[in-house]
XYZ file of C-alpha atoms in Angstrom:
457
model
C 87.899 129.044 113.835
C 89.576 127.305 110.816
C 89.754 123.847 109.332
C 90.466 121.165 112.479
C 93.090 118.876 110.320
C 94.326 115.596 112.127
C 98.149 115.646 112.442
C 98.763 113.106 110.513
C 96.343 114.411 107.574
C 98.928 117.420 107.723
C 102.431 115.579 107.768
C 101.875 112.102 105.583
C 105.066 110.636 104.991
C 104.782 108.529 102.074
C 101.306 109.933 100.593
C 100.231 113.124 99.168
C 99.245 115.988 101.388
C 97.246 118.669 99.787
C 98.080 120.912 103.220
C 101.649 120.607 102.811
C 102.004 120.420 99.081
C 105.106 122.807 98.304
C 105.385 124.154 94.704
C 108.745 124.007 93.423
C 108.830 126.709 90.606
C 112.445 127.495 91.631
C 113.548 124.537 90.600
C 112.094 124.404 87.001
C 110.323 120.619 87.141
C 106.645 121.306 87.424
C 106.701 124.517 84.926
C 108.808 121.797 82.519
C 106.637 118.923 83.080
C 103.650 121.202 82.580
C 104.708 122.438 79.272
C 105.929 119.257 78.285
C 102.460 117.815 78.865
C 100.661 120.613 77.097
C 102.669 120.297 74.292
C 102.961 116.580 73.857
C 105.319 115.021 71.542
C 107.820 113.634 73.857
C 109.032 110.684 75.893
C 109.807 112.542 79.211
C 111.827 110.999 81.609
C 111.770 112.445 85.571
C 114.495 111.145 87.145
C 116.320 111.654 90.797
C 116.611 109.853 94.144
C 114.078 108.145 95.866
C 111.962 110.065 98.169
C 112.523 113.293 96.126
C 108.778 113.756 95.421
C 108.976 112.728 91.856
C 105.953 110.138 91.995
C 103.788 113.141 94.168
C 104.896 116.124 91.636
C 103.689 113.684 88.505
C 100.508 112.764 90.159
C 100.207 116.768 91.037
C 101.189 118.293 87.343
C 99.594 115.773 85.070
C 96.249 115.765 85.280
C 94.583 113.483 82.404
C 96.651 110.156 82.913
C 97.005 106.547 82.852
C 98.964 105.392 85.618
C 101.488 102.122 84.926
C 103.193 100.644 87.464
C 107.391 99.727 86.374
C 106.771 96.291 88.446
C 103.644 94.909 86.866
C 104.799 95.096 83.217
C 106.765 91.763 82.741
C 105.625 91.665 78.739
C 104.681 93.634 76.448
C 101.227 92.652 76.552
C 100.973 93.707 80.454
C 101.396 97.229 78.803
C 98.886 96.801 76.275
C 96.637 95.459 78.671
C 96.483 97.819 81.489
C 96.160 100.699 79.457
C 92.973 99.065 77.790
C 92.176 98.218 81.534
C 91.807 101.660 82.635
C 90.375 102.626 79.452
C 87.966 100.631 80.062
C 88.554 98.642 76.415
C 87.085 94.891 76.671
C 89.424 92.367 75.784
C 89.150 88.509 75.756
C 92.609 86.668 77.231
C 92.667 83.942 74.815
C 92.484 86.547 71.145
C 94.513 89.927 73.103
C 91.528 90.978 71.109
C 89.288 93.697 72.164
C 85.624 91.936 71.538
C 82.021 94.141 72.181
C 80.112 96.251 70.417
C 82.206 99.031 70.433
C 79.264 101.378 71.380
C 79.360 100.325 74.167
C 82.696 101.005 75.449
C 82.701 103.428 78.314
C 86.575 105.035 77.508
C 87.622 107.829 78.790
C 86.553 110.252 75.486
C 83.067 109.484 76.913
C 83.353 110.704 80.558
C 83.278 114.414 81.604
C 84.516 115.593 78.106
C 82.462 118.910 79.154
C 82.348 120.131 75.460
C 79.398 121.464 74.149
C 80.202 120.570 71.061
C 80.534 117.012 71.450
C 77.542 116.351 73.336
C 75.779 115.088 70.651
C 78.720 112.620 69.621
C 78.701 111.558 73.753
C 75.252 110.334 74.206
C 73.732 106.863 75.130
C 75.280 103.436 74.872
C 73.741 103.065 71.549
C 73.955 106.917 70.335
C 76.590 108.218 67.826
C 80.032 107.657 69.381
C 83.656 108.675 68.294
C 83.825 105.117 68.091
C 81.497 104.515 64.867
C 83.432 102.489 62.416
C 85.603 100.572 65.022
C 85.387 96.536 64.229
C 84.307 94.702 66.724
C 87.204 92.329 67.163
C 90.410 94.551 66.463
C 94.114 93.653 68.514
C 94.371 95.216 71.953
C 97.009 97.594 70.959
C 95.052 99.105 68.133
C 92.311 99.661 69.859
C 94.264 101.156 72.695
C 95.993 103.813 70.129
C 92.415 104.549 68.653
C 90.864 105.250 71.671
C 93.954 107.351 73.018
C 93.554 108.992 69.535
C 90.002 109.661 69.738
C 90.678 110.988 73.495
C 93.404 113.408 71.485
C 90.709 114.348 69.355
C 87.647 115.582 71.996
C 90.226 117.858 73.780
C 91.312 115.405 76.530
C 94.515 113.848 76.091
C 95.818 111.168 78.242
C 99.369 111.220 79.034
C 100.662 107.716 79.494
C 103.046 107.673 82.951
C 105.272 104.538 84.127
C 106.495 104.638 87.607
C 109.799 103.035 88.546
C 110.532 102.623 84.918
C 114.044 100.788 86.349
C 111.743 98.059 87.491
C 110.609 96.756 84.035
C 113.176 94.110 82.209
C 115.825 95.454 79.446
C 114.254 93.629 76.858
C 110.780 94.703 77.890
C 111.401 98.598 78.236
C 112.847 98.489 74.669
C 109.652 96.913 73.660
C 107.589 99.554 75.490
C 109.915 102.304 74.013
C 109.023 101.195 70.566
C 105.585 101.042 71.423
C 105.268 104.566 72.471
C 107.364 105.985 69.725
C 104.014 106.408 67.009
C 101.892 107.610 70.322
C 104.118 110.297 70.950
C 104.806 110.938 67.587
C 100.768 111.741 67.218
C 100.974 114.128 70.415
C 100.554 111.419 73.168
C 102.885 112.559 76.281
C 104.521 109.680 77.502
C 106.688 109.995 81.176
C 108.777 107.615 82.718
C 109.884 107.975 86.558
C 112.521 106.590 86.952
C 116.276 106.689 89.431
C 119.204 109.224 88.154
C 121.728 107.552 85.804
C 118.560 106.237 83.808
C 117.696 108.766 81.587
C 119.024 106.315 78.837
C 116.276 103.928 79.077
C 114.488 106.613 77.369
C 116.009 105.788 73.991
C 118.385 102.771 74.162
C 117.899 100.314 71.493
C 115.208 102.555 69.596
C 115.619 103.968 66.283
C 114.227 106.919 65.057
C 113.739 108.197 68.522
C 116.321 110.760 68.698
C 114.785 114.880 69.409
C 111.759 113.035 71.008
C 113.297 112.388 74.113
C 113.256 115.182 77.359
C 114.600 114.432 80.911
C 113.363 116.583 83.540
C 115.802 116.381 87.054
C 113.783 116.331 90.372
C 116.728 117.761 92.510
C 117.298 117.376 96.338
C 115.128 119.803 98.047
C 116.718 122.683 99.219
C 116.728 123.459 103.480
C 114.354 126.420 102.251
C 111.511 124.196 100.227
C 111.972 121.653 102.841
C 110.932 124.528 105.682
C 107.890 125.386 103.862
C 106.504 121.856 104.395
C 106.732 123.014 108.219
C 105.443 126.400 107.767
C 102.459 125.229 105.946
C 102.054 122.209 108.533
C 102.822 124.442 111.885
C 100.378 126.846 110.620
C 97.188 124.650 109.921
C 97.957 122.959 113.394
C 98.049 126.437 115.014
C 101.327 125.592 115.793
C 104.200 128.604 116.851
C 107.975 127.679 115.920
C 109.810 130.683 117.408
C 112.838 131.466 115.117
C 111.947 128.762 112.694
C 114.586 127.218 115.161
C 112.800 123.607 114.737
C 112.150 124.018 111.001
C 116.035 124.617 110.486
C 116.769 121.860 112.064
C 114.144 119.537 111.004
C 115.456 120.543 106.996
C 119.154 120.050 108.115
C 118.599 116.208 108.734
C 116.161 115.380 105.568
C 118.706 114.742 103.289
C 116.876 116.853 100.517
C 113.786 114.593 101.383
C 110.726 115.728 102.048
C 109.552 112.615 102.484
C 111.873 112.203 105.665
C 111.043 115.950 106.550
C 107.341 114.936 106.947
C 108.345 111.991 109.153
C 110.400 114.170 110.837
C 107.121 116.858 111.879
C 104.870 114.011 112.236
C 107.457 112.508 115.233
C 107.589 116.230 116.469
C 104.446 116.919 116.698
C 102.764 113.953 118.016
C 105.421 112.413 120.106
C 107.010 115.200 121.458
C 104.866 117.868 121.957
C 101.512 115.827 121.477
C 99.413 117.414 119.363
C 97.558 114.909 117.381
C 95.207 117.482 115.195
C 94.751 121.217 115.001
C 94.969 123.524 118.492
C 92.146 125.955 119.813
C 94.590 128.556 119.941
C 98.016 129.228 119.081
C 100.782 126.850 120.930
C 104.382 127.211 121.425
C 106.143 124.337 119.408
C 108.573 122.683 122.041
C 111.806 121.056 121.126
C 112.572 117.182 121.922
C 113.707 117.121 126.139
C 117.238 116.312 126.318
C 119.209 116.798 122.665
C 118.509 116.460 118.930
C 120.454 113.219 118.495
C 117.917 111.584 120.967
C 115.177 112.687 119.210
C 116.651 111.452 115.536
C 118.103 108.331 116.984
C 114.276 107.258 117.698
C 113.672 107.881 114.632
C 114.070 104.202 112.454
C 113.188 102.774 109.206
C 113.308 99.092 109.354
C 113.613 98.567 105.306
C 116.836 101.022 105.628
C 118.356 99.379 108.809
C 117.714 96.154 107.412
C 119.782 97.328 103.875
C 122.697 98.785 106.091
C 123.149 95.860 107.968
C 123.107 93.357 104.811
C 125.885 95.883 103.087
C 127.903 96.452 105.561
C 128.269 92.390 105.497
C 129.059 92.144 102.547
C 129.223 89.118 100.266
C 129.686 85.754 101.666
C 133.713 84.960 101.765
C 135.044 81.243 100.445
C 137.928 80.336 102.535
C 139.279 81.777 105.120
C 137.935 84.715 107.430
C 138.032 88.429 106.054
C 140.696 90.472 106.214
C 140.119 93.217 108.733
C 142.464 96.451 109.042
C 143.113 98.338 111.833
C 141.632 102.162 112.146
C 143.392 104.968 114.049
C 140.819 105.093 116.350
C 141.400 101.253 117.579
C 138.737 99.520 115.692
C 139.231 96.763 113.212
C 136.910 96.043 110.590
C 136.958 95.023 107.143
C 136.989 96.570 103.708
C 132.807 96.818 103.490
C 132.615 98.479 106.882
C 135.708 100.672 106.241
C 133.806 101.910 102.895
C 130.741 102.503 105.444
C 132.841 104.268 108.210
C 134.293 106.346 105.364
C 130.713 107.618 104.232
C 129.126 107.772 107.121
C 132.513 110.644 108.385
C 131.539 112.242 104.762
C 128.042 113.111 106.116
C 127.134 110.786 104.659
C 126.272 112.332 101.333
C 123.852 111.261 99.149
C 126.367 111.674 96.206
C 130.164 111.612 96.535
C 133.372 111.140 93.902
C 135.457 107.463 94.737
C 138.364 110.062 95.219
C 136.719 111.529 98.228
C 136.146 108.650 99.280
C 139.555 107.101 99.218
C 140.868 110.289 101.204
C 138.384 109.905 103.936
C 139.412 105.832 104.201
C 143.220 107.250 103.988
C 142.232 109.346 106.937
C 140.709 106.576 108.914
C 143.052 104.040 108.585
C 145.780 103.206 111.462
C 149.018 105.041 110.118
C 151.557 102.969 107.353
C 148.212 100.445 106.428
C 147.715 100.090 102.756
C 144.824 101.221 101.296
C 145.538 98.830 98.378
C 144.097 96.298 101.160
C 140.659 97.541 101.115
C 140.253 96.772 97.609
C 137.680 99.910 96.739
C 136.491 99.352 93.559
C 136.071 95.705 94.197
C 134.134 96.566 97.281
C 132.158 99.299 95.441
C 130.993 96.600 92.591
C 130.091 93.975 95.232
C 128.045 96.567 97.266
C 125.927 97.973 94.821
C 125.535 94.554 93.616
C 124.135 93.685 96.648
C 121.836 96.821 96.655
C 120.609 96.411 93.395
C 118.725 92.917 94.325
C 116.060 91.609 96.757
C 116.800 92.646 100.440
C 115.784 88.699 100.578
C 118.051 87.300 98.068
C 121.156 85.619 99.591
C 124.351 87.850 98.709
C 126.573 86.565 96.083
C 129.810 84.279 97.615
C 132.984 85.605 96.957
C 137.151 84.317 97.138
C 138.269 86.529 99.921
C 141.979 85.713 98.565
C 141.168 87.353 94.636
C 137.924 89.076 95.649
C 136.466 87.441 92.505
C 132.831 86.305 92.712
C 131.771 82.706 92.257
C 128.354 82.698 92.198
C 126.293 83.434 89.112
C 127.316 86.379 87.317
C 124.203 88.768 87.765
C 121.644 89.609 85.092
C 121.980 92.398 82.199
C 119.913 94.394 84.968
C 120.158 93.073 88.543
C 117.648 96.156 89.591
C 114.846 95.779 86.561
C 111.630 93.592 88.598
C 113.111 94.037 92.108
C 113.308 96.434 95.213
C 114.134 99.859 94.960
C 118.164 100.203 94.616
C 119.088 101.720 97.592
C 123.313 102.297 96.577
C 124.705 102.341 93.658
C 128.613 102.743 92.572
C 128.987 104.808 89.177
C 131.910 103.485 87.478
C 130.915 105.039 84.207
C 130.524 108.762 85.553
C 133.126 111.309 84.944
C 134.462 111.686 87.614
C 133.323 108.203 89.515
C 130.866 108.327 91.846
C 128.897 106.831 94.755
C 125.219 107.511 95.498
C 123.128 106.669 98.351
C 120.104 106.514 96.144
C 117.419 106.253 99.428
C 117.801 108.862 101.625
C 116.229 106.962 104.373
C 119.414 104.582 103.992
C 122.228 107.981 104.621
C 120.319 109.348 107.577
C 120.108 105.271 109.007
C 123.648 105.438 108.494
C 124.284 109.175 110.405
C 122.296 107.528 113.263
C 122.203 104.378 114.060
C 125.359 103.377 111.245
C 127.550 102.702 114.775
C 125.991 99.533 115.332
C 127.571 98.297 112.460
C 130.740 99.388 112.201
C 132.222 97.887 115.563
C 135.151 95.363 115.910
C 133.783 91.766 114.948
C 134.129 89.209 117.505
């Protein structure tokens, strides 16, 4: 008998499962990643939706790494600091000064280097070091860039990674950009994570940075990739999908996600056919009783539900009530849930043009209304808006006769130090787009997007 896995060691939505690790060669990002690591030089952005695996294949290609956080760097000095934190560099809060006898310092170059020929440089607290010659009292981001150096220099380079990059402040990521530029010039690897339509970041407001700069696309998975986190799943829990019938359908509904296709064979598997770790023997894999839909409509994210329900909302209106419009079908809602109705009879997709998306609201809307009513683009700004802020923050207030907001006008970067952006409207992109950027928040809106676009009382 094999390995005995629990279910949910197999299918972990949210974490890294070695079990159910798929590697995506067809796609290009780890083999580009890899050699962008081993050759070094280069600020590499990863960019693409959320819940596309792009945090899980960084952790899984780079091995050597410092690992930032986008929402704890509010200064510069957060950088500085939780590198030297990791590397385990003293520092004293009042100087940013890195105080000891350097000796002493247990970085990195001193763990596990593994090279014969440095064992002699390695030994005791007190024994030669790659250290000797260091002062005592030096600023924190020297000594970080000597000791990252020094790392360079006994064979173990650390690549420097930021997660949700978007998170950090304009100002600060230029700051950070500059601050990486002479690492990566000296054959530091330096990757950002960050959302698509990002990639700037990279090199906005940076001299000299231009040819240093690499963006590597982490793509919706493909129904195929997506089955193989069953097939590897099924199989350690001695599990028999005849047909691949429930792996085909299981991929059809994950958006590209595998994140959601994990959640998707977790629910299977323990709810419905309640296995809850490996089987003795091999065991038929039964589909949900009843239909699909009741199976997926079960299925809820409270983050995402909470999201739909604050967009399709909308802003707060000044003055009188909203306008509402009447749809062929007999319902009457307003421009927000008309935009909603519109994506949701699109698929919804995760990306879509604004000219799609008028035809589909021509389509819905009662014959001879205007679509000049529903005030797209208008709706489009205010929506992502909306998105790109705290699901706690009150929604901006708006004239319902000019559509024009009143409240504050929002910062440089509404998105940098908050929530992931969950929607964002693409005026900029040829041709204009629309992208649900959390897939969670498309499949809330497939099954349980109803709710919310009813006639209002």
């Amino acid at each position: 008998m094999g390995i005995t896995y629990k279910t949910t060691e197999v299918f972990s939505p949210g974490k890294a499962s070695s079990v159910t690790y798929v590697h995506r060669e067809n796609r290009a990002a780890e083999s580009q990643l890899a050699k962008e690591v081993r050759r070094g030089g280069n600020i590499v952005s990863v960019v693409g939706p959320t819940k596309m695996g792009k945090t899980v294949l960084v952790g899984q290609v780079v091995q050597d790494k410092l690992w930032l956080e986008g929402q704890w760097l509010g200064d510069i000095d957060a950088f500085w600091t939780k590198l030297a934190v990791q590397l385990n560099i003293p520092s004293t809060k009042t100087s940013s000064k890195s105080k000891s006898d350097v000796a002493k310092w247990s970085i990195k170059a001193k763990i596990d280097v593994g090279a014969a020929s440095l064992a002699s440089d390695i030994g005791g607290d007190h024994g030669k070091t790659l250290l000797d010659g260091w002062s005592v009292d030096i600023p924190q981001d020297q000594a970080v860039v000597r000791a990252l150096q020094d790392l360079k220099t006994a064979g173990r380079t650390h690549s420097i990674v930021i997660d949700d990059f978007h998170f950090v402040a304009p100002s600060v990521r230029t700051e950070i950009i500059r601050a990486l530029k002479p690492l990566v010039f000296a054959g530091i690897p330096a990757i950002l994570i960050t959302l698509p339509h990002r990639k700037r970041d990279s090199f906005t407001g940076v001299e000299d940075i231009g040819g240093r700069t690499r963006t590597i696309s982490v793509e919706a998975w493909s129904d195929q990739e997506l089955k193989q986190i069953a097939h590897k799943g099924f199989e350690a829990l001695n599990l028999k999908d005849a047909g691949d019938a429930i792996a085909d359908r299981l991929s059809q509904e994950s958006y590209g996600s595998p994140e959601l296709m994990q959640r998707f064979c977790l629910e299977l598997c323990e709810e419905v056919n309640e296995v809850l770790e490996t089987e003795r023997w091999t065991v038929p894999l039964a589909s949900p009783t009843g239909d699909w839909a009741s199976f997926f409509t079960t299925i809820t994210d409270e983050q995402a539900t909470a999201w739909l329900e604050k967009i399709a909302r909308g802003p707060k209106s000044r003055g009188k009530a909203r306008n509402v419009l009447p749809l062929h079908d007999g319902r009457q809602l307003d421009g927000y849930q008309i935009l909603l109705a519109a994506m949701k009879s699109l698929g919804p997709r995760l990306s879509m043009t604004v000219d799609d998306l008028k035809q589909e609201v021509v389509a819905l809307l009662a014959p001879g209304t205007d679509i000049r009513k529903v005030q797209i683009t208008t709706k489009l700004i205010h929506m992502s808006g909306i998105a790109a802020t705290s699901l706690q923050d009150a929604p901006p207030e708006v004239d319902e006769d000019e559509e024009v907001i009143v409240a504050a006008e929002a910062e440089e970067d509404p998105s940098a130090g908050s929530v992931q952006p969950v929607f964002e409207y693409a005026p900029n992109e040829v041709p204009e787009t629309v992208n649900i950027v959390e897939p969670f928040l498309a499949f809330t809106l497939r099954w349980h997007g109803d709710k919310y676009l009813q006639t209002k009382a």
